[in-house]
Tab-separated table of C-alpha atoms in Angstrom:
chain	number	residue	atom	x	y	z
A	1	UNK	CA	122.837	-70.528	-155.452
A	2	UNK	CA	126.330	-71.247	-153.763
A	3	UNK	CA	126.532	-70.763	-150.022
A	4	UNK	CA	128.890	-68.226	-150.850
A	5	UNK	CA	127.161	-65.836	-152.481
A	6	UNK	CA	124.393	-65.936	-149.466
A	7	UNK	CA	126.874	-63.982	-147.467
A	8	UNK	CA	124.824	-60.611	-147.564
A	9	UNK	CA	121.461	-62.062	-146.323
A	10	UNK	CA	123.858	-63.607	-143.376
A	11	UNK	CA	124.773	-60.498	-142.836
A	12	UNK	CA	121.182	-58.821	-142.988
A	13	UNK	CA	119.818	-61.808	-140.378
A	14	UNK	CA	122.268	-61.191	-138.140
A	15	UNK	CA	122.060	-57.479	-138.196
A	16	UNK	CA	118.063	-57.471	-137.883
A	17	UNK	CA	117.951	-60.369	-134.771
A	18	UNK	CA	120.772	-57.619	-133.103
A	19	UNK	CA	118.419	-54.827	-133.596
A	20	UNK	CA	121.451	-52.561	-135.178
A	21	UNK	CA	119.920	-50.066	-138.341
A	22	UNK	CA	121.956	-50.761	-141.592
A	23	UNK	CA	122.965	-47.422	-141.441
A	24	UNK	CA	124.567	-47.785	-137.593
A	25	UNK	CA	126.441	-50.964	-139.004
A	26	UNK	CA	127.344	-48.730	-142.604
A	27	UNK	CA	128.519	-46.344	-140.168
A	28	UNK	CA	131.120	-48.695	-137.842
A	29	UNK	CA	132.768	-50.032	-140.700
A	30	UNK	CA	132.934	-47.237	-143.388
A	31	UNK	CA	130.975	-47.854	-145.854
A	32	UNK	CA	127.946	-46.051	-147.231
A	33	UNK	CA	124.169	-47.464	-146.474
A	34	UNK	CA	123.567	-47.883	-150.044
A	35	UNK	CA	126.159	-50.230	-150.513
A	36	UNK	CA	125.754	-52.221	-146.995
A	37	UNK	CA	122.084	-52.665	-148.554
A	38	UNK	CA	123.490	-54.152	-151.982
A	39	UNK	CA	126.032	-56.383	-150.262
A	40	UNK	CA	122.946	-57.449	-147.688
A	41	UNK	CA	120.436	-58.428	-150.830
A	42	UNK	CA	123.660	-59.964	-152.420
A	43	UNK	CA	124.503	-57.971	-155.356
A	44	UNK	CA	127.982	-57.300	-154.176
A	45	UNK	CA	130.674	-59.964	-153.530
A	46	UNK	CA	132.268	-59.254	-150.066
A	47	UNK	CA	135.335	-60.905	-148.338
A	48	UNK	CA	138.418	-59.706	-146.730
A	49	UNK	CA	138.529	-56.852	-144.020
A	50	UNK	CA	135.754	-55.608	-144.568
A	51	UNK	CA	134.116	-58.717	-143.901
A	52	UNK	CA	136.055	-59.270	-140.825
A	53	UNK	CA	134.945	-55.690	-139.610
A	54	UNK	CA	131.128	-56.523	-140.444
A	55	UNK	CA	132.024	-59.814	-138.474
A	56	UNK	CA	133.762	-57.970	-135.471
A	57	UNK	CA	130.470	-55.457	-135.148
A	58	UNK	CA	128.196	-58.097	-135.104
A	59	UNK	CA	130.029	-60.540	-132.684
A	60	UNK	CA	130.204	-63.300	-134.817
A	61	UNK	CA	132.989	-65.445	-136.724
A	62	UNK	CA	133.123	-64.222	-139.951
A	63	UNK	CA	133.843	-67.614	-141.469
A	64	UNK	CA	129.756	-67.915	-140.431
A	65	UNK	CA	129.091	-64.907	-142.832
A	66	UNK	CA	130.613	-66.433	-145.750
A	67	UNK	CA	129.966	-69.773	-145.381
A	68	UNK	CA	126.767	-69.868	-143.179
A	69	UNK	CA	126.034	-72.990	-140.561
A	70	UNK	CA	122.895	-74.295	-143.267
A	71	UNK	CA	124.930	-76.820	-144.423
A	72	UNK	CA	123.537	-79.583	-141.787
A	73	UNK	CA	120.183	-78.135	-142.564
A	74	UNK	CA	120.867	-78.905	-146.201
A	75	UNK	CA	121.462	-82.230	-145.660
A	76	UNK	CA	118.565	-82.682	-143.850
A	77	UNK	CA	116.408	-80.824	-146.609
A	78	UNK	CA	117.744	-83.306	-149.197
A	79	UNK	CA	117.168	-86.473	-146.671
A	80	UNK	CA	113.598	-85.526	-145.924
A	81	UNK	CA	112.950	-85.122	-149.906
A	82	UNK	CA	114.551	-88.500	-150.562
A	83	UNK	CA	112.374	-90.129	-147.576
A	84	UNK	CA	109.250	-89.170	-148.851
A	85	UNK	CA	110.190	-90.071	-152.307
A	86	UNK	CA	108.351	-86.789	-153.545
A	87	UNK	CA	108.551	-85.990	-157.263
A	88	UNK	CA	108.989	-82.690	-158.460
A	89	UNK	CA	110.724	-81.041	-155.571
A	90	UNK	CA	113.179	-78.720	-156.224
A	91	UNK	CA	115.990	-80.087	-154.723
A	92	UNK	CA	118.575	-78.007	-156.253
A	93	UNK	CA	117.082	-74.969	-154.874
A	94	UNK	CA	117.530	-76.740	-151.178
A	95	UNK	CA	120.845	-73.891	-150.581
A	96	UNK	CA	119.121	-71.039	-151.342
A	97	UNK	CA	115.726	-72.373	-149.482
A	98	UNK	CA	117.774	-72.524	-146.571
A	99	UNK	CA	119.920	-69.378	-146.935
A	100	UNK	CA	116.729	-67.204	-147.643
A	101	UNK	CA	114.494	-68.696	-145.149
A	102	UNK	CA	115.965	-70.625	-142.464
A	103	UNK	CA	113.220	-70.637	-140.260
A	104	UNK	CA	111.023	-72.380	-142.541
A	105	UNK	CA	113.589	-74.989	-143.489
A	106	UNK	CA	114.153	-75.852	-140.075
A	107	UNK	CA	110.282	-75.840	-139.506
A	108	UNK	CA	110.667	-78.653	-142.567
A	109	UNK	CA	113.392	-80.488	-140.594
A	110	UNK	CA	111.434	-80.214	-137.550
A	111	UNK	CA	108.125	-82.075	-138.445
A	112	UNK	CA	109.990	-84.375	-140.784
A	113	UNK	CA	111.494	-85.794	-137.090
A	114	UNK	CA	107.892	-85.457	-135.656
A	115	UNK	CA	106.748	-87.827	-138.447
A	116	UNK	CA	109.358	-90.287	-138.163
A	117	UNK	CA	109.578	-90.210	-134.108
A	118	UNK	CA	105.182	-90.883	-134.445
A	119	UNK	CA	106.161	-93.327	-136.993
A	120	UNK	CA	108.413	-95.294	-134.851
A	121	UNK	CA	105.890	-94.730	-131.300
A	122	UNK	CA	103.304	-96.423	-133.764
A	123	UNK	CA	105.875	-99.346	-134.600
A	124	UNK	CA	106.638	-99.826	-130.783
A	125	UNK	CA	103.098	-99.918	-129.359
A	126	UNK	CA	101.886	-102.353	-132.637
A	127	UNK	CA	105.236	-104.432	-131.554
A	128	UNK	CA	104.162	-104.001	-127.873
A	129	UNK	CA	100.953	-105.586	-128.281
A	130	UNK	CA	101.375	-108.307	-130.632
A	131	UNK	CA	104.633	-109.517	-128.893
A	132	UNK	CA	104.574	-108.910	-125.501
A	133	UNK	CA	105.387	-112.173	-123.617
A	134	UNK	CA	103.868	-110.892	-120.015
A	135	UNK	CA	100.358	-109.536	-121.896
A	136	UNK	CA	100.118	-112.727	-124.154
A	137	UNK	CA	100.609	-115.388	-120.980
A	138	UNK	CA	98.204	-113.043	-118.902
A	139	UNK	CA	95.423	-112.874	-121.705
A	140	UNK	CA	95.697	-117.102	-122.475
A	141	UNK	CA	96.123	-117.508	-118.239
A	142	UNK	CA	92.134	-114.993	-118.357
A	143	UNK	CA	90.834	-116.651	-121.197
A	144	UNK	CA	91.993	-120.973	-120.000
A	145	UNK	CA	90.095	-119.592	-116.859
A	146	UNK	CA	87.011	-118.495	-118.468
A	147	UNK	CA	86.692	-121.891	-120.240
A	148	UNK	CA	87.047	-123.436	-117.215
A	149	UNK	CA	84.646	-121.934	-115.334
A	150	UNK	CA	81.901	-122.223	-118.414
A	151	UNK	CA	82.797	-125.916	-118.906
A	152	UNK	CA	82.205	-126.213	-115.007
A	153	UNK	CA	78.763	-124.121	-115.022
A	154	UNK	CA	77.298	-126.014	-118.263
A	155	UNK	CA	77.697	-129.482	-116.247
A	156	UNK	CA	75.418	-127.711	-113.509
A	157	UNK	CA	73.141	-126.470	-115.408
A	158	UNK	CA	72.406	-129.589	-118.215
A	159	UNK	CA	72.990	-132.538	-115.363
A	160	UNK	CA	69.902	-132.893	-113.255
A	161	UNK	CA	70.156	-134.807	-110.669
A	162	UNK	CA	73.837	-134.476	-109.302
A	163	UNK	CA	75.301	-136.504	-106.212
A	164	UNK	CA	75.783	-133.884	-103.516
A	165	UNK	CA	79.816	-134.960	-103.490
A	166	UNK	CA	80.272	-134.176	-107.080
A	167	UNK	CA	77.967	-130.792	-106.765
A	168	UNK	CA	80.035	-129.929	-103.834
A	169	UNK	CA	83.131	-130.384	-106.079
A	170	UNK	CA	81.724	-128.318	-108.707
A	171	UNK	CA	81.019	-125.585	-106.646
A	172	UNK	CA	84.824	-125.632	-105.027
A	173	UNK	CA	85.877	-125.742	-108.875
A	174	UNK	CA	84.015	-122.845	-109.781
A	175	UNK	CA	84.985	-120.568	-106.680
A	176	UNK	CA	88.503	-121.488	-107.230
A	177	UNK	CA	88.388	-120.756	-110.812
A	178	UNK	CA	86.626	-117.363	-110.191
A	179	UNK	CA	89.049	-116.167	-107.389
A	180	UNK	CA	92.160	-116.934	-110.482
A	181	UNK	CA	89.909	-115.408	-113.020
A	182	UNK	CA	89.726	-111.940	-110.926
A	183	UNK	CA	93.742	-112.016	-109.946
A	184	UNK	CA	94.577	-113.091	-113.578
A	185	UNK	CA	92.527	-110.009	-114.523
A	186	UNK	CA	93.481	-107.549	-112.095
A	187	UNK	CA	97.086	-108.460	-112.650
A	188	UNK	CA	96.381	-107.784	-116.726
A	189	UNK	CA	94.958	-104.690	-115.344
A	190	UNK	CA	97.861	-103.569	-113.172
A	191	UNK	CA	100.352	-104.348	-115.394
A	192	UNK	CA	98.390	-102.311	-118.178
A	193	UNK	CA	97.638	-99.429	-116.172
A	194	UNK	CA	101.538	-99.125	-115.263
A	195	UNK	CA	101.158	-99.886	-111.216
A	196	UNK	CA	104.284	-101.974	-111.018
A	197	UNK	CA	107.549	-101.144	-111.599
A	198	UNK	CA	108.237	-98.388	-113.756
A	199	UNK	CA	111.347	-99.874	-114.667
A	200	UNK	CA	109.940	-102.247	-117.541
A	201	UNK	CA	109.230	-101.812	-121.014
A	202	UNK	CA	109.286	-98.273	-121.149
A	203	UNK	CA	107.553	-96.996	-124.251
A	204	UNK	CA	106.249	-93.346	-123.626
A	205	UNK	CA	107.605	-90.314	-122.745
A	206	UNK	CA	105.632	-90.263	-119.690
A	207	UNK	CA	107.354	-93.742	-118.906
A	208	UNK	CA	110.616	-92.579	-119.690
A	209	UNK	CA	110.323	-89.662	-117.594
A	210	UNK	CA	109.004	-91.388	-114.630
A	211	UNK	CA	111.719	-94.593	-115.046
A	212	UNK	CA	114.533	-91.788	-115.330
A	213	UNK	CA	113.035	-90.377	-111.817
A	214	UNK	CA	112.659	-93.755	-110.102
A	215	UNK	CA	116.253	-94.705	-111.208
A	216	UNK	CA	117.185	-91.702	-108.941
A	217	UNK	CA	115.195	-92.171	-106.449
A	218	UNK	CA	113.449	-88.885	-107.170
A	219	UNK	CA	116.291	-87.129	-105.463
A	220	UNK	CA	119.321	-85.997	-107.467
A	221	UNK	CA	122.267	-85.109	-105.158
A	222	UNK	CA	124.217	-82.943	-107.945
A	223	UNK	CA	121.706	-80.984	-107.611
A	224	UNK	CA	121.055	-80.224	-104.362
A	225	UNK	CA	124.650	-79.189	-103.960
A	226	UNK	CA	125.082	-77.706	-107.120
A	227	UNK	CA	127.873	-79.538	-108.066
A	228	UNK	CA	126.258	-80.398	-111.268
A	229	UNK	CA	123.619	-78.803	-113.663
A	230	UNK	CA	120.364	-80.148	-114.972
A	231	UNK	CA	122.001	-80.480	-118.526
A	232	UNK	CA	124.962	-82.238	-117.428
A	233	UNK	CA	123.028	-84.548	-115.568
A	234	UNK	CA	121.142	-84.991	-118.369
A	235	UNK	CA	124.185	-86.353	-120.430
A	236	UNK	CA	123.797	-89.784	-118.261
A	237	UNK	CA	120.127	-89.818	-118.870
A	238	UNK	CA	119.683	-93.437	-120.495
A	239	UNK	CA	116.258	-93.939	-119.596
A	240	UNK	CA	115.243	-90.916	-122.010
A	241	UNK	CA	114.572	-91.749	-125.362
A	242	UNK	CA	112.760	-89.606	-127.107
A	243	UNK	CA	112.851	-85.658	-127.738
A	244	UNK	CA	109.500	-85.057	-125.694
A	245	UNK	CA	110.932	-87.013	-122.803
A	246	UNK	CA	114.244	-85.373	-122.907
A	247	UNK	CA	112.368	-82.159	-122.795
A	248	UNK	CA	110.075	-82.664	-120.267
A	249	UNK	CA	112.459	-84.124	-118.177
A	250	UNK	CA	114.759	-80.874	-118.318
A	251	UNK	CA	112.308	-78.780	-117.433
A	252	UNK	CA	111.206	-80.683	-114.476
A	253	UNK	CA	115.221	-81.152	-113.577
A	254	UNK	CA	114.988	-77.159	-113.407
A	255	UNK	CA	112.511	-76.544	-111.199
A	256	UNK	CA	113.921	-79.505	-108.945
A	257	UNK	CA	117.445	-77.138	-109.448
A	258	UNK	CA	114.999	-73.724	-108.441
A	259	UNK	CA	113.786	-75.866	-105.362
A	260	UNK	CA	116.579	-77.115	-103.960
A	261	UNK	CA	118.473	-73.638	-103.973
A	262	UNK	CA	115.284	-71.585	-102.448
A	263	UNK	CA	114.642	-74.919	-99.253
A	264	UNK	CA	118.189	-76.643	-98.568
A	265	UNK	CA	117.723	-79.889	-97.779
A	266	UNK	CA	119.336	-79.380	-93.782
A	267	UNK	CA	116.777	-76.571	-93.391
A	268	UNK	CA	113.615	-78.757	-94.919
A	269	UNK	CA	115.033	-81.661	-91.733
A	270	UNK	CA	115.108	-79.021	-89.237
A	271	UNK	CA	111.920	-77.714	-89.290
A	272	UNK	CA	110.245	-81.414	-90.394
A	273	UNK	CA	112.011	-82.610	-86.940
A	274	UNK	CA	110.136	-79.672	-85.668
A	275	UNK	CA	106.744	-79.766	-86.756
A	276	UNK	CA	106.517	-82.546	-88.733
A	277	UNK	CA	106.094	-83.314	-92.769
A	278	UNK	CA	102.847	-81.121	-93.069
A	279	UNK	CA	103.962	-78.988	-95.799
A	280	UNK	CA	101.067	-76.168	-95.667
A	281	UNK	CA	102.710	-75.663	-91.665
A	282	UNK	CA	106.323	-76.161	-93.151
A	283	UNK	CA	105.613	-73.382	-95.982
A	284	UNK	CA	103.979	-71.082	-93.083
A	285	UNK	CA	107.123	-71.169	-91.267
A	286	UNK	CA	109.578	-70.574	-93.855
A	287	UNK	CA	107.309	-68.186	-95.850
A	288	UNK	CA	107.846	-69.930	-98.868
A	289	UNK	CA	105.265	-70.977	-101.482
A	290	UNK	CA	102.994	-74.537	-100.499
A	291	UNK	CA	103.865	-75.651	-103.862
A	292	UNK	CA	107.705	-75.422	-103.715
A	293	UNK	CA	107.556	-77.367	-99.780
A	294	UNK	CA	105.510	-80.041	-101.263
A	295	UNK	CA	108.101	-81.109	-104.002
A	296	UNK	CA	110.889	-80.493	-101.743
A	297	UNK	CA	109.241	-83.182	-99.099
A	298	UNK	CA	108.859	-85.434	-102.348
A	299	UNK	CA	112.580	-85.642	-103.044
A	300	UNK	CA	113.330	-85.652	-99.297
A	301	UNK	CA	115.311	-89.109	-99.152
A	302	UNK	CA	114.062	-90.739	-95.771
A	303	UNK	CA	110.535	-89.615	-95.743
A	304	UNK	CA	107.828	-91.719	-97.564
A	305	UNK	CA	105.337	-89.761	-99.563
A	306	UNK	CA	104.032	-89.663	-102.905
A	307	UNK	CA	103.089	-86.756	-104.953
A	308	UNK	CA	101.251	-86.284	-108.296
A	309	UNK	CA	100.373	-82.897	-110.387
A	310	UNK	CA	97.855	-82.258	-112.690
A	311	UNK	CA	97.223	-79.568	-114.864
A	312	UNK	CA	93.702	-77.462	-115.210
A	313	UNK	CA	92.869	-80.241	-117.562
A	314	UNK	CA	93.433	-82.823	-114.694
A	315	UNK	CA	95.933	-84.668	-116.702
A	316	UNK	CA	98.439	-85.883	-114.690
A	317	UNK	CA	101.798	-84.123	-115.307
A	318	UNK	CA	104.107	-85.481	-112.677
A	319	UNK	CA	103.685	-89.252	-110.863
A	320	UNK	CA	105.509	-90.150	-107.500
A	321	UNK	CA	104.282	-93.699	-107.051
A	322	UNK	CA	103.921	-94.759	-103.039
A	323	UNK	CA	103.248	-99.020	-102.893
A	324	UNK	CA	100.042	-99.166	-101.320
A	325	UNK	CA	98.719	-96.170	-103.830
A	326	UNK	CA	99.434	-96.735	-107.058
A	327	UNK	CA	98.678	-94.329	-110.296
A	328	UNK	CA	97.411	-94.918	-113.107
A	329	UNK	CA	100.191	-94.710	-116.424
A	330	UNK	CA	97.548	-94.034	-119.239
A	331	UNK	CA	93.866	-93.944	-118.141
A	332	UNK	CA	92.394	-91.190	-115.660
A	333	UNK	CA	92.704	-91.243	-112.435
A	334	UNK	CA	90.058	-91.280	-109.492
A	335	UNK	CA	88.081	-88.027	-109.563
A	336	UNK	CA	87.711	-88.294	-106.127
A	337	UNK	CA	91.271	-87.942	-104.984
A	338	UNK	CA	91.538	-84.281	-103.317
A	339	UNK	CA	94.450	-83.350	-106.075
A	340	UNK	CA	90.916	-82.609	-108.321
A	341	UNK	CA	88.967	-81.054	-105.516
A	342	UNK	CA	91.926	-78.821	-104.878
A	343	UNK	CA	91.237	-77.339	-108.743
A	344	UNK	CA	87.540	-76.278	-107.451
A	345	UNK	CA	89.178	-74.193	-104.734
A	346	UNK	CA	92.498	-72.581	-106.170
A	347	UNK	CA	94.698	-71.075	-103.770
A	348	UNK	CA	92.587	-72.949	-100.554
A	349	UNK	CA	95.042	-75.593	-99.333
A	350	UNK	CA	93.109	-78.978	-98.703
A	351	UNK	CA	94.072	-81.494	-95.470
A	352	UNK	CA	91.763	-84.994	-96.375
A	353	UNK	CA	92.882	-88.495	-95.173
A	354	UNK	CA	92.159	-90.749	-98.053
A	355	UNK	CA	91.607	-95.338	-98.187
A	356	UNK	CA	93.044	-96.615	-101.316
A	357	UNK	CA	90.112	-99.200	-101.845
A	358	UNK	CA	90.723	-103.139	-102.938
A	359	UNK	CA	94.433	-102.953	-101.902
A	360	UNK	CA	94.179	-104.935	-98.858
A	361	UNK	CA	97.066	-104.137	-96.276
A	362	UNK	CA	100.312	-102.641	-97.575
A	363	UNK	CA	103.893	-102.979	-96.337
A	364	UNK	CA	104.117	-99.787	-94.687
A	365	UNK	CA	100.838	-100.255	-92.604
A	366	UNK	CA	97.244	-100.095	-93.830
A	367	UNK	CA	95.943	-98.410	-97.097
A	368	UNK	CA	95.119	-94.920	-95.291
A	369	UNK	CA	96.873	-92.133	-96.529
A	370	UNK	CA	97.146	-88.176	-95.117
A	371	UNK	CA	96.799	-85.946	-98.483
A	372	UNK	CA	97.743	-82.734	-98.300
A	373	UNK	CA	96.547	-80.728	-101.826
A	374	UNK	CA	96.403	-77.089	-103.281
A	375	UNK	CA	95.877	-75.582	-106.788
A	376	UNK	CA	98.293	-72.663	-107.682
A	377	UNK	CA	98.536	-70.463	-110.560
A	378	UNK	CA	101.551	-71.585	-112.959
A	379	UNK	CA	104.128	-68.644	-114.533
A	380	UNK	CA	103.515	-64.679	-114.261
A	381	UNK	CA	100.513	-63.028	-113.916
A	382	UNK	CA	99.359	-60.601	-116.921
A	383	UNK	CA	96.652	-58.476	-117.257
A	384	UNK	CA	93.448	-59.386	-118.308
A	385	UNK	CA	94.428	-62.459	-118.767
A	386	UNK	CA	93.300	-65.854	-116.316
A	387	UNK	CA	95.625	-67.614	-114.422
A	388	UNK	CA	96.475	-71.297	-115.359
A	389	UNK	CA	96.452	-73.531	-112.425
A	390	UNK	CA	98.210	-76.505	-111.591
A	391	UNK	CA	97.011	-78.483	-108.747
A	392	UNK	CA	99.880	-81.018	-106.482
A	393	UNK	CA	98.602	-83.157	-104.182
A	394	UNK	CA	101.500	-85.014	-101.599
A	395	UNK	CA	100.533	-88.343	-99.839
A	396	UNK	CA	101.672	-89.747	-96.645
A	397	UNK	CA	101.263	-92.802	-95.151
A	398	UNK	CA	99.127	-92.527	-91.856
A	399	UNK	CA	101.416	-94.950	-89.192
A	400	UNK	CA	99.451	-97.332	-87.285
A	401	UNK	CA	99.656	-95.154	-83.770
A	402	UNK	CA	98.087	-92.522	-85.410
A	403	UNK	CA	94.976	-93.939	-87.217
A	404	UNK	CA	92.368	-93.437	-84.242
A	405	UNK	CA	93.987	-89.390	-83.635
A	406	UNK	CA	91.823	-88.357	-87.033
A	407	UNK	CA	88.601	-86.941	-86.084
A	408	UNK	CA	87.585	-85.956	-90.106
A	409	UNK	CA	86.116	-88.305	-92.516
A	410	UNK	CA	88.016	-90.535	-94.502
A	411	UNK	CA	87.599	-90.187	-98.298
A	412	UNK	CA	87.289	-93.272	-100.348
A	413	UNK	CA	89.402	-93.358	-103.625
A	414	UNK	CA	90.519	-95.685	-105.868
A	415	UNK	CA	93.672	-95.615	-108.403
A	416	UNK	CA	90.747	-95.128	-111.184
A	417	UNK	CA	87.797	-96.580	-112.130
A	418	UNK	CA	88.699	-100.112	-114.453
A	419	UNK	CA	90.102	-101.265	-111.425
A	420	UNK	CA	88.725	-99.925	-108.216
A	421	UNK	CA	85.716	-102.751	-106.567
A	422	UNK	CA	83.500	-100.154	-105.099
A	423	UNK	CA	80.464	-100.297	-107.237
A	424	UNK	CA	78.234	-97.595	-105.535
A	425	UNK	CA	80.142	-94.460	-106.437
A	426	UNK	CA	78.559	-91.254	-107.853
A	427	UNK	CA	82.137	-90.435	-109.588
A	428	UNK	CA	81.994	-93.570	-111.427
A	429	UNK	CA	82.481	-92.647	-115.295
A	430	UNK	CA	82.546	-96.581	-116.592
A	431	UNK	CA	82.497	-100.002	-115.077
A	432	UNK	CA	84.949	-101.987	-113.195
A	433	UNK	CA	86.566	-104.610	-114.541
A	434	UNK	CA	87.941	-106.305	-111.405
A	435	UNK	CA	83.988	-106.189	-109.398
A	436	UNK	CA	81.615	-105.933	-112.311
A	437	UNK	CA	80.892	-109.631	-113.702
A	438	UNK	CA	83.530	-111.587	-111.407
């Protein structure tokens, strides 16, 4: 069927999305019902004024009545029949598919872009692991190490009678070996787990996302003064790749758009000059919502802190990186950080100083860290229905003058489990593979 003659259900889509009654639209350009509902189910040919009156009623151009904007869809129909190589399809029928139901042919388009984006996320992470320069040296540096040390061990334990020199030697061999074996492997770790830079060999949306934010500096200036808009600053956005990212990303653009407009940055300095960066005091003073003062200290250039956000799940949605804490790219976090205890209390804001453990001292002072943490509901309430929470937990880190003020306990956390050395812990869901064996 020609695009042409698809004019009347054009006409009938357009008419039902408006809400306007055939007879209301019959009316306005004076012609009976009877034959507005022939033209709309295509049994009469319609062009000329009254074309450009139906057009004119319904707000449209009326070169999109009579020749409809399915012809990109067409193509696509036709691509995605030729890609899968299916036999049988009617191919010919692709117009009239697409005229009559254009919903479903753009469902078709849709998921044939879903395959081919899973297809090529498949390609990249097989490419990833088999050609990875960094991975490959770290695995061969692990695995030269482990020989070492087992070539070292078997002379001990087959030779005898040893002179103490050489057994002394053996032993300095061994400890030396062990102590690269455990930084070759928490490096592998590290790197795996997404700890460094977020910069590098970005492959998921979630890295996109976070190498787009750490490109910025987590603060976006166009924003804050509304000079630009989260889609046009999109347009620059070449750290987004893929569809999910791009989404993602201009959602969370939005609410950093939302922010910025309801705490201006000079009023956010003000009162942190005044009382400090504890955002549950902050959002008390300004009567605005914990949530909202917590991302707005995030993106607040000069002060250090960290955030993260998880959903009711407890998958993390949103990752500020801090050095001295980092989070984890792909496996869980630590169950133990107050971001998850804050889910077990919704609404009850949470105050915990947390030690990253096995991270040693960190450039901006020690490994202790102020957390402040609360679970709110996300979107409108309804009726009878439960809210869906979404827990944010900002980090700080404690200065040096202040570590002896803290009277509480300090909570002992990890970045998650593979990699954290403290073997005693209840929240342990599977071993360590820095502590356990090295």
């Amino acid at each position: 069927m020609p695009r042409s003659s698809l004019t009347g259900t054009r006409i009938r889509e357009r008419r039902i999305l408006q809400g306007i009654r055939q007879s209301h639209l019959a009316e306005r350009v004076g012609i009976s019902p009877s034959y507005l509902n022939l033209i709309e189910h295509n049994r009469r040919r319609i062009g000329g004024k009254l074309l450009n009156d139906i057009a004119a009623v319904l707000n449209v151009e009326p070169s999109l009545l009579a020749e409809g904007a399915e012809s990109v869809l067409i193509a696509l129909l036709r691509e995605a029949v030729a890609e899968a190589g299916e036999q049988g399809v009617e191919i010919e029928q692709a117009e009239s598919f697409a005229g009559h139901y254009p919903g479903w042919a753009r469902l078709v388009v849709a998921q044939r872009r879903q395959i081919a984006a899973l297809g090529r996320a498949v390609e990249t992470l097989t490419d990833r692991l088999t050609h990875d320069p960094h991975l490959a040296a770290t695995l061969h540096e692990v695995l030269d190490t482990i020989s070492a040390v087992r070539s070292t061990a078997s002379i001990l334990a087959e030779t005898r009678e040893i002179e103490p020199e050489w057994r002394d030697r053996f032993h300095r061999n061994i400890n030396e070996d062990a102590t690269r074996l455990a930084e070759g492997a928490q490096a592998l770790v590290t790197y795996l787990d997404g700890a460094s830079d977020a910069r590098r060999n970005v492959q998921s949306p979630q890295e996109e996302i976070e190498a787009f934010f750490v490109a910025h500096d987590f603060h976006f200036p166009a924003l804050e003064d509304e000079s630009l808009t989260p889609e046009e600053i999109m347009h620059d956005a070449s750290e987004l790749v893929s569809g999910s990212a791009v989404s993602q990303a201009l959602k969370l653009l939005r609410q950093y758009a939302v922010d910025a407009k309801s705490v201006p940055l000079a009023e956010l300095r003000a009162v942190v000059d005044e009382l400090g960066p504890d955002p549950f005091r902050i959002a008390v003073h300004l009567g605005m919502d914990q949530g909202v003062i917590m991302r707005r200290l995030a993106a607040l250039p000069e002060l250090e802190a960290g955030l993260v956000a998880c959903d009711g799940s407890g998958t993390l949605v949103f990752r500020k990186p801090l050095p001295g804490f980092p989070l984890p790219r792909f496996s869980a976090a630590c169950p133990l950080w107050p971001l998850y205890r804050a889910l077990t209390r919704p609404m009850a804001p949470l105050h915990m100083r947390m030690e990253q453990q096995g991270r040693g001292t960190v450039p901006m002072g020690g490994s202790l860290f102020d957390a402040y943490a609360v679970a709110l509901p996300k979107g409108p309430a309804t009726v009878n229905t439960d809210p869906i929470f979404e827990a944010q937990m900002l980090f700080l880190p404690v200065p040096g003058e202040e570590r002896e003020v803290w009277r509480g306990g300090v909570v002992q956390v990890g970045a998650n489990c593979r990699i954290c050395p403290r073997m005693e812990c209840h929240a342990r869901r599977e071993p360590s593979i820095i502590a356990d064996g090295f």
